[in-house]
Amino acid sequence: MSYIEIPYIMANQDLLALEYKIDELIKAYKKIEQENRLLGAEREAWKTERAKLIKQNELARSRVEAMIERLKTMEAPDV
């Protein structure tokens, strides 16, 4: 092995190590990107569920208020 080959081998090993690290970063990025998409979909589902529950709550409140008004009119003495 000559003096010129040693830096070449080291440079080649450095490039291979760098390539490996870049590949690992790409894998990590793709994984995080996938998780982000899933979290976004879950967030939208939760927003839809929340809106549905708010609407149901408003409907229930309206019905309870109507029942209370009917009870009040039943309790009121006839004039």
Short mmCIF file of N, CA, C and O in Angstrom, two decimals:
data_model
loop_
_atom_site.label_atom_id
_atom_site.label_comp_id
_atom_site.label_asym_id
_atom_site.label_seq_id
_atom_site.Cartn_x
_atom_site.Cartn_y
_atom_site.Cartn_z
N MET A 1 0.85 -1.17 0.00
CA MET A 1 0.00 0.00 0.00
C MET A 1 0.90 1.24 0.00
O MET A 1 1.80 1.36 0.81
N SER A 2 0.62 2.11 -0.88
CA SER A 2 1.46 3.30 -0.99
C SER A 2 0.88 4.45 -0.19
O SER A 2 -0.25 4.41 0.29
N TYR A 3 1.65 5.48 -0.08
CA TYR A 3 1.27 6.67 0.68
C TYR A 3 0.02 7.32 0.09
O TYR A 3 -0.83 7.83 0.79
N ILE A 4 -0.14 7.26 -1.23
CA ILE A 4 -1.28 7.89 -1.92
C ILE A 4 -2.56 7.10 -1.66
O ILE A 4 -3.64 7.68 -1.57
N GLU A 5 -2.49 5.82 -1.50
CA GLU A 5 -3.68 5.00 -1.30
C GLU A 5 -4.31 5.20 0.07
O GLU A 5 -5.52 5.08 0.23
N ILE A 6 -3.52 5.50 1.09
CA ILE A 6 -4.06 5.64 2.44
C ILE A 6 -5.08 6.78 2.52
O ILE A 6 -6.20 6.56 2.99
N PRO A 7 -4.80 8.00 2.06
CA PRO A 7 -5.83 9.04 2.11
C PRO A 7 -7.05 8.68 1.27
O PRO A 7 -8.17 8.99 1.64
N TYR A 8 -6.84 8.00 0.14
CA TYR A 8 -7.96 7.60 -0.70
C TYR A 8 -8.86 6.63 0.05
O TYR A 8 -10.08 6.77 0.03
N ILE A 9 -8.26 5.66 0.72
CA ILE A 9 -9.05 4.68 1.48
C ILE A 9 -9.80 5.38 2.60
O ILE A 9 -10.98 5.14 2.82
N MET A 10 -9.13 6.28 3.30
CA MET A 10 -9.78 7.00 4.39
C MET A 10 -10.90 7.88 3.85
O MET A 10 -11.98 7.95 4.42
N ALA A 11 -10.65 8.54 2.74
CA ALA A 11 -11.68 9.39 2.14
C ALA A 11 -12.85 8.54 1.70
O ALA A 11 -14.02 8.94 1.87
N ASN A 12 -12.57 7.38 1.14
CA ASN A 12 -13.64 6.50 0.70
C ASN A 12 -14.46 6.01 1.90
O ASN A 12 -15.69 5.97 1.84
N GLN A 13 -13.79 5.67 2.99
CA GLN A 13 -14.50 5.24 4.20
C GLN A 13 -15.33 6.39 4.77
O GLN A 13 -16.46 6.19 5.21
N ASP A 14 -14.79 7.58 4.73
CA ASP A 14 -15.54 8.76 5.20
C ASP A 14 -16.79 8.98 4.35
O ASP A 14 -17.86 9.28 4.87
N LEU A 15 -16.63 8.81 3.05
CA LEU A 15 -17.78 8.98 2.15
C LEU A 15 -18.83 7.91 2.41
O LEU A 15 -20.04 8.20 2.41
N LEU A 16 -18.39 6.68 2.63
CA LEU A 16 -19.33 5.60 2.92
C LEU A 16 -20.06 5.86 4.25
O LEU A 16 -21.27 5.64 4.35
N ALA A 17 -19.32 6.34 5.23
CA ALA A 17 -19.94 6.67 6.52
C ALA A 17 -20.94 7.80 6.36
O ALA A 17 -22.05 7.76 6.92
N LEU A 18 -20.57 8.80 5.59
CA LEU A 18 -21.48 9.92 5.34
C LEU A 18 -22.73 9.46 4.59
O LEU A 18 -23.85 9.85 4.92
N GLU A 19 -22.54 8.61 3.61
CA GLU A 19 -23.67 8.07 2.84
C GLU A 19 -24.61 7.28 3.75
O GLU A 19 -25.82 7.41 3.66
N TYR A 20 -24.04 6.50 4.66
CA TYR A 20 -24.85 5.73 5.61
C TYR A 20 -25.66 6.68 6.50
O TYR A 20 -26.85 6.47 6.71
N LYS A 21 -25.00 7.72 7.00
CA LYS A 21 -25.69 8.68 7.87
C LYS A 21 -26.81 9.40 7.11
O LYS A 21 -27.90 9.62 7.66
N ILE A 22 -26.56 9.74 5.87
CA ILE A 22 -27.58 10.40 5.06
C ILE A 22 -28.76 9.47 4.84
O ILE A 22 -29.91 9.88 4.94
N ASP A 23 -28.49 8.21 4.55
CA ASP A 23 -29.55 7.23 4.38
C ASP A 23 -30.38 7.10 5.66
O ASP A 23 -31.62 7.02 5.60
N GLU A 24 -29.71 7.10 6.81
CA GLU A 24 -30.42 7.01 8.09
C GLU A 24 -31.29 8.25 8.31
O GLU A 24 -32.41 8.15 8.80
N LEU A 25 -30.77 9.41 7.96
CA LEU A 25 -31.55 10.65 8.10
C LEU A 25 -32.77 10.64 7.19
O LEU A 25 -33.85 11.08 7.58
N ILE A 26 -32.61 10.13 6.00
CA ILE A 26 -33.73 10.04 5.05
C ILE A 26 -34.80 9.10 5.61
O ILE A 26 -35.99 9.40 5.57
N LYS A 27 -34.37 7.97 6.17
CA LYS A 27 -35.32 7.03 6.77
C LYS A 27 -36.07 7.68 7.93
O LYS A 27 -37.29 7.55 8.05
N ALA A 28 -35.33 8.39 8.77
CA ALA A 28 -35.94 9.06 9.92
C ALA A 28 -36.91 10.13 9.45
O ALA A 28 -38.02 10.27 10.00
N TYR A 29 -36.53 10.88 8.42
CA TYR A 29 -37.40 11.92 7.87
C TYR A 29 -38.70 11.31 7.34
O TYR A 29 -39.79 11.82 7.61
N LYS A 30 -38.59 10.22 6.59
CA LYS A 30 -39.78 9.58 6.03
C LYS A 30 -40.68 9.05 7.13
O LYS A 30 -41.91 9.14 7.03
N LYS A 31 -40.08 8.51 8.19
CA LYS A 31 -40.87 8.01 9.32
C LYS A 31 -41.62 9.15 9.99
O LYS A 31 -42.81 9.05 10.28
N ILE A 32 -40.92 10.24 10.23
CA ILE A 32 -41.55 11.41 10.88
C ILE A 32 -42.63 12.00 9.97
O ILE A 32 -43.69 12.40 10.45
N GLU A 33 -42.36 12.03 8.69
CA GLU A 33 -43.34 12.55 7.74
C GLU A 33 -44.62 11.70 7.77
O GLU A 33 -45.73 12.23 7.79
N GLN A 34 -44.47 10.39 7.81
CA GLN A 34 -45.61 9.47 7.89
C GLN A 34 -46.38 9.69 9.20
O GLN A 34 -47.60 9.76 9.20
N GLU A 35 -45.64 9.80 10.31
CA GLU A 35 -46.29 10.05 11.60
C GLU A 35 -47.03 11.37 11.58
O GLU A 35 -48.14 11.47 12.12
N ASN A 36 -46.45 12.36 10.95
CA ASN A 36 -47.09 13.67 10.87
C ASN A 36 -48.40 13.59 10.08
O ASN A 36 -49.40 14.21 10.47
N ARG A 37 -48.39 12.83 9.00
CA ARG A 37 -49.63 12.66 8.22
C ARG A 37 -50.69 11.96 9.05
O ARG A 37 -51.87 12.35 9.04
N LEU A 38 -50.28 10.93 9.79
CA LEU A 38 -51.24 10.21 10.63
C LEU A 38 -51.80 11.11 11.73
O LEU A 38 -53.01 11.10 12.00
N LEU A 39 -50.93 11.90 12.34
CA LEU A 39 -51.39 12.82 13.38
C LEU A 39 -52.34 13.87 12.80
O LEU A 39 -53.32 14.25 13.45
N GLY A 40 -52.06 14.33 11.61
CA GLY A 40 -52.95 15.28 10.95
C GLY A 40 -54.33 14.67 10.69
O GLY A 40 -55.36 15.32 10.91
N ALA A 41 -54.34 13.43 10.25
CA ALA A 41 -55.61 12.74 10.01
C ALA A 41 -56.37 12.54 11.32
O ALA A 41 -57.59 12.74 11.37
N GLU A 42 -55.64 12.16 12.37
CA GLU A 42 -56.28 12.00 13.68
C GLU A 42 -56.84 13.33 14.17
O GLU A 42 -57.95 13.38 14.71
N ARG A 43 -56.09 14.39 13.97
CA ARG A 43 -56.54 15.72 14.40
C ARG A 43 -57.83 16.09 13.69
O ARG A 43 -58.77 16.61 14.32
N GLU A 44 -57.90 15.84 12.41
CA GLU A 44 -59.12 16.15 11.66
C GLU A 44 -60.30 15.31 12.16
O GLU A 44 -61.42 15.80 12.28
N ALA A 45 -60.04 14.05 12.47
CA ALA A 45 -61.10 13.18 12.99
C ALA A 45 -61.59 13.69 14.34
O ALA A 45 -62.80 13.70 14.61
N TRP A 46 -60.64 14.12 15.19
CA TRP A 46 -61.03 14.66 16.51
C TRP A 46 -61.82 15.96 16.35
O TRP A 46 -62.78 16.20 17.09
N LYS A 47 -61.42 16.80 15.39
CA LYS A 47 -62.16 18.05 15.15
C LYS A 47 -63.58 17.75 14.70
O LYS A 47 -64.53 18.39 15.16
N THR A 48 -63.73 16.76 13.83
CA THR A 48 -65.06 16.37 13.36
C THR A 48 -65.90 15.82 14.51
O THR A 48 -67.07 16.19 14.66
N GLU A 49 -65.28 14.97 15.33
CA GLU A 49 -65.98 14.40 16.48
C GLU A 49 -66.38 15.50 17.46
O GLU A 49 -67.49 15.50 17.99
N ARG A 50 -65.50 16.45 17.69
CA ARG A 50 -65.79 17.55 18.61
C ARG A 50 -66.97 18.37 18.10
O ARG A 50 -67.87 18.73 18.87
N ALA A 51 -66.97 18.69 16.82
CA ALA A 51 -68.07 19.46 16.24
C ALA A 51 -69.39 18.70 16.39
O ALA A 51 -70.43 19.30 16.72
N LYS A 52 -69.34 17.40 16.17
CA LYS A 52 -70.54 16.57 16.32
C LYS A 52 -71.04 16.60 17.75
O LYS A 52 -72.24 16.76 18.00
N LEU A 53 -70.14 16.47 18.72
CA LEU A 53 -70.52 16.48 20.12
C LEU A 53 -71.05 17.85 20.56
O LEU A 53 -72.01 17.92 21.34
N ILE A 54 -70.47 18.91 20.06
CA ILE A 54 -70.97 20.25 20.37
C ILE A 54 -72.40 20.41 19.85
O ILE A 54 -73.27 20.93 20.55
N LYS A 55 -72.63 19.93 18.65
CA LYS A 55 -73.98 20.02 18.06
C LYS A 55 -74.97 19.20 18.88
O LYS A 55 -76.09 19.66 19.16
N GLN A 56 -74.58 17.99 19.29
CA GLN A 56 -75.46 17.16 20.11
C GLN A 56 -75.73 17.83 21.46
O GLN A 56 -76.86 17.78 21.96
N ASN A 57 -74.72 18.45 22.04
CA ASN A 57 -74.87 19.14 23.31
C ASN A 57 -75.84 20.31 23.18
O ASN A 57 -76.71 20.52 24.04
N GLU A 58 -75.71 21.07 22.12
CA GLU A 58 -76.62 22.19 21.89
C GLU A 58 -78.05 21.70 21.71
O GLU A 58 -79.00 22.31 22.23
N LEU A 59 -78.23 20.62 20.99
CA LEU A 59 -79.56 20.05 20.79
C LEU A 59 -80.15 19.58 22.11
O LEU A 59 -81.33 19.85 22.42
N ALA A 60 -79.35 18.90 22.92
CA ALA A 60 -79.82 18.43 24.23
C ALA A 60 -80.18 19.61 25.12
O ALA A 60 -81.21 19.59 25.81
N ARG A 61 -79.36 20.65 25.12
CA ARG A 61 -79.64 21.84 25.93
C ARG A 61 -80.96 22.48 25.49
O ARG A 61 -81.78 22.86 26.32
N SER A 62 -81.15 22.56 24.21
CA SER A 62 -82.38 23.15 23.67
C SER A 62 -83.60 22.33 24.10
O SER A 62 -84.63 22.89 24.51
N ARG A 63 -83.48 21.02 24.05
CA ARG A 63 -84.61 20.16 24.46
C ARG A 63 -84.90 20.30 25.95
O ARG A 63 -86.06 20.34 26.36
N VAL A 64 -83.84 20.35 26.76
CA VAL A 64 -84.02 20.49 28.21
C VAL A 64 -84.68 21.84 28.52
O VAL A 64 -85.61 21.92 29.34
N GLU A 65 -84.22 22.89 27.86
CA GLU A 65 -84.83 24.20 28.06
C GLU A 65 -86.31 24.19 27.67
O GLU A 65 -87.14 24.79 28.36
N ALA A 66 -86.63 23.53 26.58
CA ALA A 66 -88.04 23.44 26.15
C ALA A 66 -88.86 22.67 27.19
O ALA A 66 -90.00 23.06 27.50
N MET A 67 -88.29 21.59 27.75
CA MET A 67 -89.01 20.82 28.77
C MET A 67 -89.22 21.67 30.02
O MET A 67 -90.31 21.63 30.63
N ILE A 68 -88.23 22.44 30.40
CA ILE A 68 -88.35 23.30 31.58
C ILE A 68 -89.46 24.32 31.36
O ILE A 68 -90.28 24.57 32.26
N GLU A 69 -89.51 24.91 30.19
CA GLU A 69 -90.57 25.88 29.89
C GLU A 69 -91.95 25.22 29.94
O GLU A 69 -92.90 25.81 30.47
N ARG A 70 -92.07 24.02 29.42
CA ARG A 70 -93.36 23.31 29.49
C ARG A 70 -93.75 23.02 30.93
O ARG A 70 -94.92 23.16 31.32
N LEU A 71 -92.78 22.63 31.76
CA LEU A 71 -93.06 22.36 33.17
C LEU A 71 -93.50 23.65 33.87
O LEU A 71 -94.42 23.62 34.70
N LYS A 72 -92.85 24.75 33.55
CA LYS A 72 -93.22 26.04 34.15
C LYS A 72 -94.66 26.41 33.79
O LYS A 72 -95.40 26.90 34.64
N THR A 73 -95.01 26.17 32.53
CA THR A 73 -96.38 26.52 32.13
C THR A 73 -97.39 25.59 32.77
O THR A 73 -98.51 26.01 33.05
N MET A 74 -97.02 24.36 33.05
CA MET A 74 -97.93 23.42 33.72
C MET A 74 -98.11 23.79 35.18
O MET A 74 -99.17 23.59 35.75
N GLU A 75 -97.06 24.35 35.81
CA GLU A 75 -97.12 24.74 37.21
C GLU A 75 -97.85 26.06 37.42
O GLU A 75 -98.37 26.31 38.49
N ALA A 76 -97.87 26.88 36.40
CA ALA A 76 -98.48 28.21 36.53
C ALA A 76 -99.96 28.05 36.80
O ALA A 76 -100.66 27.26 36.16
N PRO A 77 -100.47 28.82 37.78
CA PRO A 77 -101.91 28.73 38.06
C PRO A 77 -102.71 29.34 36.91
O PRO A 77 -102.27 30.28 36.26
N ASP A 78 -103.83 28.73 36.65
CA ASP A 78 -104.72 29.25 35.59
C ASP A 78 -105.33 30.54 36.07
O ASP A 78 -105.85 30.66 37.16
N VAL A 79 -105.29 31.54 35.26
CA VAL A 79 -105.83 32.85 35.62
C VAL A 79 -107.13 33.07 34.94
O VAL A 79 -107.51 32.66 33.97
#
